Amino acid sequence: MSLPRRGRGSRLAGCRVAGTSVPRATALSPQRAGRGAQSVSHAQRLTRRRHCSQQVPPEPEPQADFRSGKWLYERAGGDVRDSRQALRAGMGSKYRICGREDVVIPCASDNDSGSMDLQLSNIEDIKKRPSSIELTDSDISDFPGLLQDPLADSFTSLTHPGPLGEALVDRLIHSIEEGLHGDLKVLVQEESLHSLFSPVRQEIFVLIAGLSYQDVHLLCGSEDQADLFSLITRSLITLPSTRTLLQLKEVMPSRPYSLESLYRQTFQAFSEMLQSLVVKDPHLENLDAIFKHMDPWLQSVVDHERERATASMAQVLKCLSRHLSLKLPLQFQRLGHLVAMMALLCGDPLKEVAEEAAEGTHHLLHVTLRLKYITHDKKNHQDLKNALKKCRGLLELYSIKQFYNCPFKIAQVFEVFLNASELCQFVMTTLDGLNTQKHPCTQQSAGELLITLVKSAESRFEKVPEIMGVICARLSTISQPRVRQQIIRTVSLFISRPKYTDTVLSHLLCHPVPYDRHLAELWRNLEVELPSTTWILWRLLRKLQKYHNLPAQEKMAYMAVAATNALYEVFVGNRLRAATFRLLPQLLMTLLVQVHHSIGLRMSDVAIPSGLYTGREMSSEVTPLCLALQATKTLLLRTLCWQEFYTIERNRGWSLLGGSDCHLQGVFLLANTLLERNHLLAHKVMYLLVPLLHRGNDKHQLTAAGFFVELLQSPVAKRLPGVYSMARLREWLHCGNDLFRILALRGLHNLVRHQEMQEDLSRLLPYVVDCLCEADKRIVLLAIQILLHVVRTMDPTTLASLMRTVFSLFGDARPDVHHFSMTLFGAAVKSVKCTDKKGVESQVLGSLVPLLLYTQDDTDTVAEESRRVLGICATFLKWKLPPEVYCKNPWCIRPTEVGTICRFFGKKCKGKINILAQTLMYSKDAKLPIRRTAVLFVGLFAKYMDRSELQLQGTGWIEDDLRILLHDPEPSLRMIASQALFQVQRMRTEPESEQTVCWLRKRMGCHPA
């Protein structure tokens, strides 16, 4: 059995303590009272109305549109007066707390249709009224559907008995508090919580109400009073449903009263007790206390408990709306919570609850209007007038039944009056409606309320992080797909407001990575309007870029890792696709920088906020690097860069990007792939990088510079102003960081391909030539590559200087440097113009012996390049080298061919003593083949020395070097050194030596073929 319904008559008259046949007295109007008529006290008027109300039937009145059931007041089982008398007769003296005339219960107006029906006919009159700058009470009183009862029949027009003496009042209050508190608690506790077979509760409610009208409040104030309030509320609300009570009645002995009447009258007495607290509540202290105690029951999962609480709250709000007389300061600070609770109840699956909540919401709107009228800032009166106008316009669109049956429309109307704090209360209360224990219908209503409120309130919210925290916590408890989608839409609305974007992002990022499936679903399903997508993605990107601009820290910032994971989830969801394409260059470069920062790090190297992983184990497989790489891969796939993705994968590009020593190689590969497959994107990235080259820390700048210099291969690079290309490269050439110098040279190498850049590049050639002397092989090789492209355009002076520098690299321990230095020397020789040959001829002559010796190098590429460059030098000198020079066999096994070579050089070269001295230098080379070839050449070439030169210079210095080699650990070298020493000594002692037989041929037993 559901709660009995209320009639149009006075609700407070429904619980009369005693009945009488005394006829109703005629109430005096205020005018007559003012002319000297005898005043009628408050208690007398209410008592008379109570005594005669049973004999004067109320006039029939129409029902409100939003109520479909019966009214609360019914005469079930006979006249109420008779049932009350029966209850009194059946009570012992112990339970007769007060007599029939001890407590006076006030009655509301018998005609309350004015405040119940939402009349919109007054809108026309409102529209016709001239607008006033000043806000007056009429702006509230003529509000559509909120017309008030005549004051002649309301509490505000009633007079009260004369006050008692102050001392007497104090003693009375003290006596009541001392004597009744404990007794009432005992009486309530003695009553069964599972049955209702005595009128004790009813009489307690009547007593408390009567004292409340005498300004003696037993339920509000101290902690003891609050405990009593909570106790009696629980005592009534938790009673079994009426159906259960009727079933119990069948097995219990007969009672002298009707159970239905007892239940109805007990509930009405409780309702009247609550109303007695707000009749004179100018600061809304009692309303705050009532709502505090009723709030848990309004959210009860038990239907009949929720119905009783809702009905009681509706009656409180109706009574308050009729007898509202507010004074500052107001103590009720939970308006947003109350509005949200009533709106949720309007969507309750239980029809009776929804109807009760609809009526309560109707009266709450009037209370809200009055409250805002009293508390609004007079300086901002126009804001309130605008709010009233907006609310009036919304009410005109909806019928009463439509309005109160749609919680989201209630949110639209109330939102205009709620301040930032109350809006937050509304949202928090609505989010509580998403609890798993709630009915699915309630969860759905909560979702609609959230969407409506966030859309309407726009940027007036406070405590957005707290709201986001509750939403994230509730996601795992919501099983309905539609409700989950509504929650995600709510987050989307918040995040799309520029005022809240950073706040929402910061909170969403403060969760463990990788995100769980609920938070991942939120990121992937953000529903944002197209104009806002770029803004949101840009702000998320800036969250990550912020940490790239900071100096290197001991640990990586957790927000950088979280933002990377968030970008990955956004790319997977692909809801921000348009923004992803638009910001692709920025996204790609930022993620590459994040990859560089993440190399070699584990989650233990991240500054994780304390308590973030409480109750959750951190996976050892998750690292900042894997998160950054997966975001980069997903970005390329979502932006349709399929070919680029597979090219990088095929060339181990992802491994290169994640390597500590080869990260830049991975960057070069990606940049070259874009140039080849997607040149439009490559050009966008190049223009993006121009202002980023000097920002951020070293890792940020290195990654950006690596990508930039590789894109300089594009013809578009010619359009870049010199300040962004050559000037930047020159700055890097002078940088102390070798990596930047490498990038500068790589950039110059790419620019030399453009003829238009040759002139600008020529200014940097001296710096490039200086790089040939660097210890880093990569720098030297890049410098050589650049010089190979521009050597033909060099002036004679620069060319001569270059040849001297390159010649010093002959014999370098680094095979690549040795090889390409000879290549560059050959290119330089070929670039010498005829008019400038004499200036470099000596350098060419000086290179012949080294080149000849290095034809015997154990590195095949070096030996081959030596023979090639030796031919270039011979061409320059207009010599025709003997074919034996190009033979690849070792000299030590072909002494006849070596003799031919020595004879050729002996005839062509002057200053043979210098050649001999130069050759002896290579006898100290680190490579055995070169040492052995040099010693062999000294021995064979000695007999072609001029006797005059030998006599002038002597041979002692030659013999000394050869004697040292006699102690070399290599036997072959010792033997050849001994033979060479013998030949030198022979040349000194025998001026006229035999020329027909070679001494070495005799020693080695070799004869000419």
PDB file of C-alpha atoms in Angstrom, residues 26-225:
ATOM      1  CA  THR A  26     -15.699  33.998  11.768  1.00  0.00           C
ATOM      2  CA  ALA A  27     -12.149  35.249  11.262  1.00  0.00           C
ATOM      3  CA  LEU A  28     -11.645  38.983  11.500  1.00  0.00           C
ATOM      4  CA  SER A  29     -10.011  40.669   8.570  1.00  0.00           C
ATOM      5  CA  PRO A  30      -6.987  42.883   9.178  1.00  0.00           C
ATOM      6  CA  GLN A  31      -9.099  45.957   8.457  1.00  0.00           C
ATOM      7  CA  ARG A  32     -11.682  45.125  11.095  1.00  0.00           C
ATOM      8  CA  ALA A  33      -9.012  44.246  13.574  1.00  0.00           C
ATOM      9  CA  GLY A  34      -7.440  47.566  12.939  1.00  0.00           C
ATOM     10  CA  ARG A  35     -10.743  49.321  13.789  1.00  0.00           C
ATOM     11  CA  GLY A  36     -10.797  48.032  17.303  1.00  0.00           C
ATOM     12  CA  ALA A  37     -12.319  44.626  16.858  1.00  0.00           C
ATOM     13  CA  GLN A  38     -11.263  42.034  19.365  1.00  0.00           C
ATOM     14  CA  SER A  39      -8.105  40.327  18.032  1.00  0.00           C
ATOM     15  CA  VAL A  40      -8.112  36.628  17.620  1.00  0.00           C
ATOM     16  CA  SER A  41      -4.960  34.871  18.735  1.00  0.00           C
ATOM     17  CA  HIS A  42      -3.004  32.531  16.521  1.00  0.00           C
ATOM     18  CA  ALA A  43      -3.827  29.493  18.648  1.00  0.00           C
ATOM     19  CA  GLN A  44      -7.518  30.379  18.915  1.00  0.00           C
ATOM     20  CA  ARG A  45      -7.946  30.717  15.186  1.00  0.00           C
ATOM     21  CA  LEU A  46      -6.174  27.434  14.480  1.00  0.00           C
ATOM     22  CA  THR A  47      -8.122  25.619  17.208  1.00  0.00           C
ATOM     23  CA  ARG A  48     -11.443  26.905  15.939  1.00  0.00           C
ATOM     24  CA  ARG A  49     -10.623  25.864  12.407  1.00  0.00           C
ATOM     25  CA  ARG A  50      -9.561  22.448  13.609  1.00  0.00           C
ATOM     26  CA  HIS A  51     -12.720  21.948  15.677  1.00  0.00           C
ATOM     27  CA  CYS A  52     -15.115  22.934  12.952  1.00  0.00           C
ATOM     28  CA  SER A  53     -13.309  21.657   9.882  1.00  0.00           C
ATOM     29  CA  GLN A  54     -14.981  18.274  10.072  1.00  0.00           C
ATOM     30  CA  GLN A  55     -18.443  19.864  10.007  1.00  0.00           C
ATOM     31  CA  VAL A  56     -17.724  22.305   7.191  1.00  0.00           C
ATOM     32  CA  PRO A  57     -16.686  20.264   4.175  1.00  0.00           C
ATOM     33  CA  PRO A  58     -14.113  21.939   1.945  1.00  0.00           C
ATOM     34  CA  GLU A  59     -15.157  23.141  -1.470  1.00  0.00           C
ATOM     35  CA  PRO A  60     -14.160  20.901  -4.364  1.00  0.00           C
ATOM     36  CA  GLU A  61     -11.013  22.079  -6.134  1.00  0.00           C
ATOM     37  CA  PRO A  62      -9.199  20.995  -9.327  1.00  0.00           C
ATOM     38  CA  GLN A  63      -6.092  18.870  -9.033  1.00  0.00           C
ATOM     39  CA  ALA A  64      -2.679  19.956 -10.275  1.00  0.00           C
ATOM     40  CA  ASP A  65      -1.625  18.550 -13.618  1.00  0.00           C
ATOM     41  CA  PHE A  66       1.446  16.755 -12.355  1.00  0.00           C
ATOM     42  CA  ARG A  67      -0.432  14.684  -9.780  1.00  0.00           C
ATOM     43  CA  SER A  68      -2.204  11.576 -10.993  1.00  0.00           C
ATOM     44  CA  GLY A  69      -3.004   9.792  -7.757  1.00  0.00           C
ATOM     45  CA  LYS A  70      -5.120  10.495  -4.746  1.00  0.00           C
ATOM     46  CA  TRP A  71      -4.390  13.277  -2.327  1.00  0.00           C
ATOM     47  CA  LEU A  72      -2.716  12.597   0.973  1.00  0.00           C
ATOM     48  CA  TYR A  73      -5.751  13.473   2.956  1.00  0.00           C
ATOM     49  CA  GLU A  74      -8.454  10.759   2.857  1.00  0.00           C
ATOM     50  CA  ARG A  75     -11.136   9.752   5.260  1.00  0.00           C
ATOM     51  CA  ALA A  76     -10.214   6.090   5.329  1.00  0.00           C
ATOM     52  CA  GLY A  77     -12.191   4.015   7.801  1.00  0.00           C
ATOM     53  CA  GLY A  78     -14.432   6.844   9.001  1.00  0.00           C
ATOM     54  CA  ASP A  79     -14.157  10.452  10.152  1.00  0.00           C
ATOM     55  CA  VAL A  80     -10.730  11.569  11.183  1.00  0.00           C
ATOM     56  CA  ARG A  81     -12.128  13.097  14.326  1.00  0.00           C
ATOM     57  CA  ASP A  82     -13.660   9.789  15.305  1.00  0.00           C
ATOM     58  CA  SER A  83     -10.451   7.904  14.607  1.00  0.00           C
ATOM     59  CA  ARG A  84      -8.441  10.380  16.692  1.00  0.00           C
ATOM     60  CA  GLN A  85     -10.888  10.027  19.568  1.00  0.00           C
ATOM     61  CA  ALA A  86     -10.634   6.277  19.277  1.00  0.00           C
ATOM     62  CA  LEU A  87      -6.857   6.503  19.442  1.00  0.00           C
ATOM     63  CA  ARG A  88      -7.053   8.703  22.529  1.00  0.00           C
ATOM     64  CA  ALA A  89      -9.458   6.350  24.212  1.00  0.00           C
ATOM     65  CA  GLY A  90      -7.237   3.395  23.496  1.00  0.00           C
ATOM     66  CA  MET A  91      -4.119   4.964  24.989  1.00  0.00           C
ATOM     67  CA  GLY A  92      -3.159   4.526  28.558  1.00  0.00           C
ATOM     68  CA  SER A  93      -2.178   7.419  30.723  1.00  0.00           C
ATOM     69  CA  LYS A  94       1.466   6.646  30.083  1.00  0.00           C
ATOM     70  CA  TYR A  95       1.178   7.493  26.405  1.00  0.00           C
ATOM     71  CA  ARG A  96      -1.088  10.486  26.705  1.00  0.00           C
ATOM     72  CA  ILE A  97       1.680  13.018  26.432  1.00  0.00           C
ATOM     73  CA  CYS A  98      -0.611  15.967  26.006  1.00  0.00           C
ATOM     74  CA  GLY A  99      -4.317  16.650  26.199  1.00  0.00           C
ATOM     75  CA  ARG A 100      -6.661  17.635  23.458  1.00  0.00           C
ATOM     76  CA  GLU A 101      -6.139  21.317  23.888  1.00  0.00           C
ATOM     77  CA  ASP A 102      -2.521  21.181  25.074  1.00  0.00           C
ATOM     78  CA  VAL A 103      -1.007  21.425  21.571  1.00  0.00           C
ATOM     79  CA  VAL A 104      -2.237  23.611  18.790  1.00  0.00           C
ATOM     80  CA  ILE A 105      -1.548  22.401  15.204  1.00  0.00           C
ATOM     81  CA  PRO A 106      -1.613  25.185  12.643  1.00  0.00           C
ATOM     82  CA  CYS A 107      -3.526  24.843   9.433  1.00  0.00           C
ATOM     83  CA  ALA A 108      -2.671  26.164   6.014  1.00  0.00           C
ATOM     84  CA  SER A 109      -5.170  27.830   3.752  1.00  0.00           C
ATOM     85  CA  ASP A 110      -8.037  25.700   2.544  1.00  0.00           C
ATOM     86  CA  ASN A 111      -7.518  27.086  -0.911  1.00  0.00           C
ATOM     87  CA  ASP A 112      -3.955  26.648  -2.158  1.00  0.00           C
ATOM     88  CA  SER A 113      -4.641  26.267  -5.805  1.00  0.00           C
ATOM     89  CA  GLY A 114      -2.999  29.555  -6.513  1.00  0.00           C
ATOM     90  CA  SER A 115       0.438  28.255  -5.658  1.00  0.00           C
ATOM     91  CA  MET A 116      -0.065  24.765  -6.992  1.00  0.00           C
ATOM     92  CA  ASP A 117      -1.062  25.426 -10.586  1.00  0.00           C
ATOM     93  CA  LEU A 118       1.655  26.842 -12.798  1.00  0.00           C
ATOM     94  CA  GLN A 119      -0.401  29.563 -14.472  1.00  0.00           C
ATOM     95  CA  LEU A 120       1.161  31.000 -17.595  1.00  0.00           C
ATOM     96  CA  SER A 121      -1.713  33.342 -18.323  1.00  0.00           C
ATOM     97  CA  ASN A 122       0.022  36.058 -16.362  1.00  0.00           C
ATOM     98  CA  ILE A 123       2.869  36.147 -18.849  1.00  0.00           C
ATOM     99  CA  GLU A 124       0.961  38.503 -21.089  1.00  0.00           C
ATOM    100  CA  ASP A 125       0.453  40.923 -18.239  1.00  0.00           C
ATOM    101  CA  ILE A 126       4.137  40.698 -17.396  1.00  0.00           C
ATOM    102  CA  LYS A 127       5.101  41.422 -20.960  1.00  0.00           C
ATOM    103  CA  LYS A 128       2.863  44.481 -21.036  1.00  0.00           C
ATOM    104  CA  ARG A 129       4.385  45.970 -17.910  1.00  0.00           C
ATOM    105  CA  PRO A 130       7.013  48.616 -18.522  1.00  0.00           C
ATOM    106  CA  SER A 131      10.484  47.383 -17.633  1.00  0.00           C
ATOM    107  CA  SER A 132      11.891  48.820 -14.488  1.00  0.00           C
ATOM    108  CA  ILE A 133      15.501  49.283 -13.686  1.00  0.00           C
ATOM    109  CA  GLU A 134      14.927  48.583 -10.004  1.00  0.00           C
ATOM    110  CA  LEU A 135      14.064  45.031  -9.026  1.00  0.00           C
ATOM    111  CA  THR A 136      10.899  44.939  -6.941  1.00  0.00           C
ATOM    112  CA  ASP A 137       9.004  42.238  -5.110  1.00  0.00           C
ATOM    113  CA  SER A 138       6.441  42.237  -7.872  1.00  0.00           C
ATOM    114  CA  ASP A 139       9.045  40.719 -10.186  1.00  0.00           C
ATOM    115  CA  ILE A 140       8.756  37.611  -8.012  1.00  0.00           C
ATOM    116  CA  SER A 141       5.113  37.678  -6.987  1.00  0.00           C
ATOM    117  CA  ASP A 142       3.721  37.786 -10.525  1.00  0.00           C
ATOM    118  CA  PHE A 143       6.057  35.071 -11.770  1.00  0.00           C
ATOM    119  CA  PRO A 144       4.148  32.521 -13.877  1.00  0.00           C
ATOM    120  CA  GLY A 145       2.793  29.627 -11.858  1.00  0.00           C
ATOM    121  CA  LEU A 146       4.048  31.011  -8.548  1.00  0.00           C
ATOM    122  CA  LEU A 147       1.038  33.054  -7.363  1.00  0.00           C
ATOM    123  CA  GLN A 148       0.742  33.032  -3.580  1.00  0.00           C
ATOM    124  CA  ASP A 149      -2.217  32.464  -1.311  1.00  0.00           C
ATOM    125  CA  PRO A 150      -4.069  35.458   0.101  1.00  0.00           C
ATOM    126  CA  LEU A 151      -2.338  36.724   3.191  1.00  0.00           C
ATOM    127  CA  ALA A 152      -5.564  36.709   5.122  1.00  0.00           C
ATOM    128  CA  ASP A 153      -5.338  32.951   5.422  1.00  0.00           C
ATOM    129  CA  SER A 154      -1.604  32.459   5.836  1.00  0.00           C
ATOM    130  CA  PHE A 155       0.687  32.316   8.815  1.00  0.00           C
ATOM    131  CA  THR A 156       2.144  35.695   8.036  1.00  0.00           C
ATOM    132  CA  SER A 157      -1.205  37.357   8.804  1.00  0.00           C
ATOM    133  CA  LEU A 158      -1.890  35.502  12.044  1.00  0.00           C
ATOM    134  CA  THR A 159      -1.327  37.040  15.394  1.00  0.00           C
ATOM    135  CA  HIS A 160       0.237  35.250  18.327  1.00  0.00           C
ATOM    136  CA  PRO A 161      -0.610  35.265  22.003  1.00  0.00           C
ATOM    137  CA  GLY A 162       1.087  37.793  24.148  1.00  0.00           C
ATOM    138  CA  PRO A 163       4.611  36.869  25.216  1.00  0.00           C
ATOM    139  CA  LEU A 164       5.243  35.239  28.543  1.00  0.00           C
ATOM    140  CA  GLY A 165       7.529  36.734  31.106  1.00  0.00           C
ATOM    141  CA  GLU A 166      11.205  36.325  30.297  1.00  0.00           C
ATOM    142  CA  ALA A 167      11.996  34.448  33.484  1.00  0.00           C
ATOM    143  CA  LEU A 168       9.009  32.178  33.015  1.00  0.00           C
ATOM    144  CA  VAL A 169      10.000  31.437  29.435  1.00  0.00           C
ATOM    145  CA  ASP A 170      13.538  30.598  30.478  1.00  0.00           C
ATOM    146  CA  ARG A 171      12.358  28.249  33.171  1.00  0.00           C
ATOM    147  CA  LEU A 172       9.883  26.649  30.806  1.00  0.00           C
ATOM    148  CA  ILE A 173      12.471  26.072  28.104  1.00  0.00           C
ATOM    149  CA  HIS A 174      14.938  24.686  30.593  1.00  0.00           C
ATOM    150  CA  SER A 175      12.308  22.403  32.051  1.00  0.00           C
ATOM    151  CA  ILE A 176      11.316  21.143  28.613  1.00  0.00           C
ATOM    152  CA  GLU A 177      14.863  20.475  27.553  1.00  0.00           C
ATOM    153  CA  GLU A 178      15.695  18.695  30.805  1.00  0.00           C
ATOM    154  CA  GLY A 179      12.507  16.759  31.167  1.00  0.00           C
ATOM    155  CA  LEU A 180      11.463  15.857  27.654  1.00  0.00           C
ATOM    156  CA  HIS A 181      14.639  15.036  25.769  1.00  0.00           C
ATOM    157  CA  GLY A 182      15.412  11.882  27.673  1.00  0.00           C
ATOM    158  CA  ASP A 183      11.755  10.811  27.922  1.00  0.00           C
ATOM    159  CA  LEU A 184      11.152  11.290  24.219  1.00  0.00           C
ATOM    160  CA  LYS A 185      14.255   9.302  23.310  1.00  0.00           C
ATOM    161  CA  VAL A 186      13.150   6.486  25.593  1.00  0.00           C
ATOM    162  CA  LEU A 187       9.651   6.473  24.155  1.00  0.00           C
ATOM    163  CA  VAL A 188      10.923   6.380  20.581  1.00  0.00           C
ATOM    164  CA  GLN A 189      13.471   3.678  21.336  1.00  0.00           C
ATOM    165  CA  GLU A 190      10.812   1.540  23.008  1.00  0.00           C
ATOM    166  CA  GLU A 191       8.726   1.578  19.840  1.00  0.00           C
ATOM    167  CA  SER A 192       9.270  -1.296  17.472  1.00  0.00           C
ATOM    168  CA  LEU A 193      11.037  -0.412  14.257  1.00  0.00           C
ATOM    169  CA  HIS A 194       9.149  -3.121  12.413  1.00  0.00           C
ATOM    170  CA  SER A 195       5.536  -2.372  13.301  1.00  0.00           C
ATOM    171  CA  LEU A 196       3.079   0.412  14.040  1.00  0.00           C
ATOM    172  CA  PHE A 197       0.525  -0.681  16.602  1.00  0.00           C
ATOM    173  CA  SER A 198       0.497   2.288  18.986  1.00  0.00           C
ATOM    174  CA  PRO A 199      -0.031   6.043  18.578  1.00  0.00           C
ATOM    175  CA  VAL A 200       3.062   6.925  20.616  1.00  0.00           C
ATOM    176  CA  ARG A 201       4.984   8.230  17.621  1.00  0.00           C
ATOM    177  CA  GLN A 202       2.019  10.345  16.586  1.00  0.00           C
ATOM    178  CA  GLU A 203       1.693  11.940  19.992  1.00  0.00           C
ATOM    179  CA  ILE A 204       5.441  12.645  20.114  1.00  0.00           C
ATOM    180  CA  PHE A 205       5.236  14.419  16.764  1.00  0.00           C
ATOM    181  CA  VAL A 206       2.228  16.403  17.960  1.00  0.00           C
ATOM    182  CA  LEU A 207       4.028  17.448  21.139  1.00  0.00           C
ATOM    183  CA  ILE A 208       7.162  18.566  19.287  1.00  0.00           C
ATOM    184  CA  ALA A 209       5.114  20.498  16.762  1.00  0.00           C
ATOM    185  CA  GLY A 210       3.131  22.247  19.463  1.00  0.00           C
ATOM    186  CA  LEU A 211       6.260  23.301  21.272  1.00  0.00           C
ATOM    187  CA  SER A 212       7.796  24.506  18.029  1.00  0.00           C
ATOM    188  CA  TYR A 213       4.926  26.957  17.560  1.00  0.00           C
ATOM    189  CA  GLN A 214       5.742  28.255  21.027  1.00  0.00           C
ATOM    190  CA  ASP A 215       9.363  28.815  19.875  1.00  0.00           C
ATOM    191  CA  VAL A 216      10.582  25.866  21.913  1.00  0.00           C
ATOM    192  CA  HIS A 217      12.546  23.690  19.500  1.00  0.00           C
ATOM    193  CA  LEU A 218      13.469  20.205  20.610  1.00  0.00           C
ATOM    194  CA  LEU A 219      15.043  19.089  17.353  1.00  0.00           C
ATOM    195  CA  CYS A 220      17.342  21.882  16.215  1.00  0.00           C
ATOM    196  CA  GLY A 221      20.325  23.345  17.972  1.00  0.00           C
ATOM    197  CA  SER A 222      22.540  21.112  20.062  1.00  0.00           C
ATOM    198  CA  GLU A 223      23.966  17.695  19.273  1.00  0.00           C
ATOM    199  CA  ASP A 224      21.452  16.041  21.603  1.00  0.00           C
ATOM    200  CA  GLN A 225      18.621  17.689  19.725  1.00  0.00           C
TER     201      GLN A 225
END
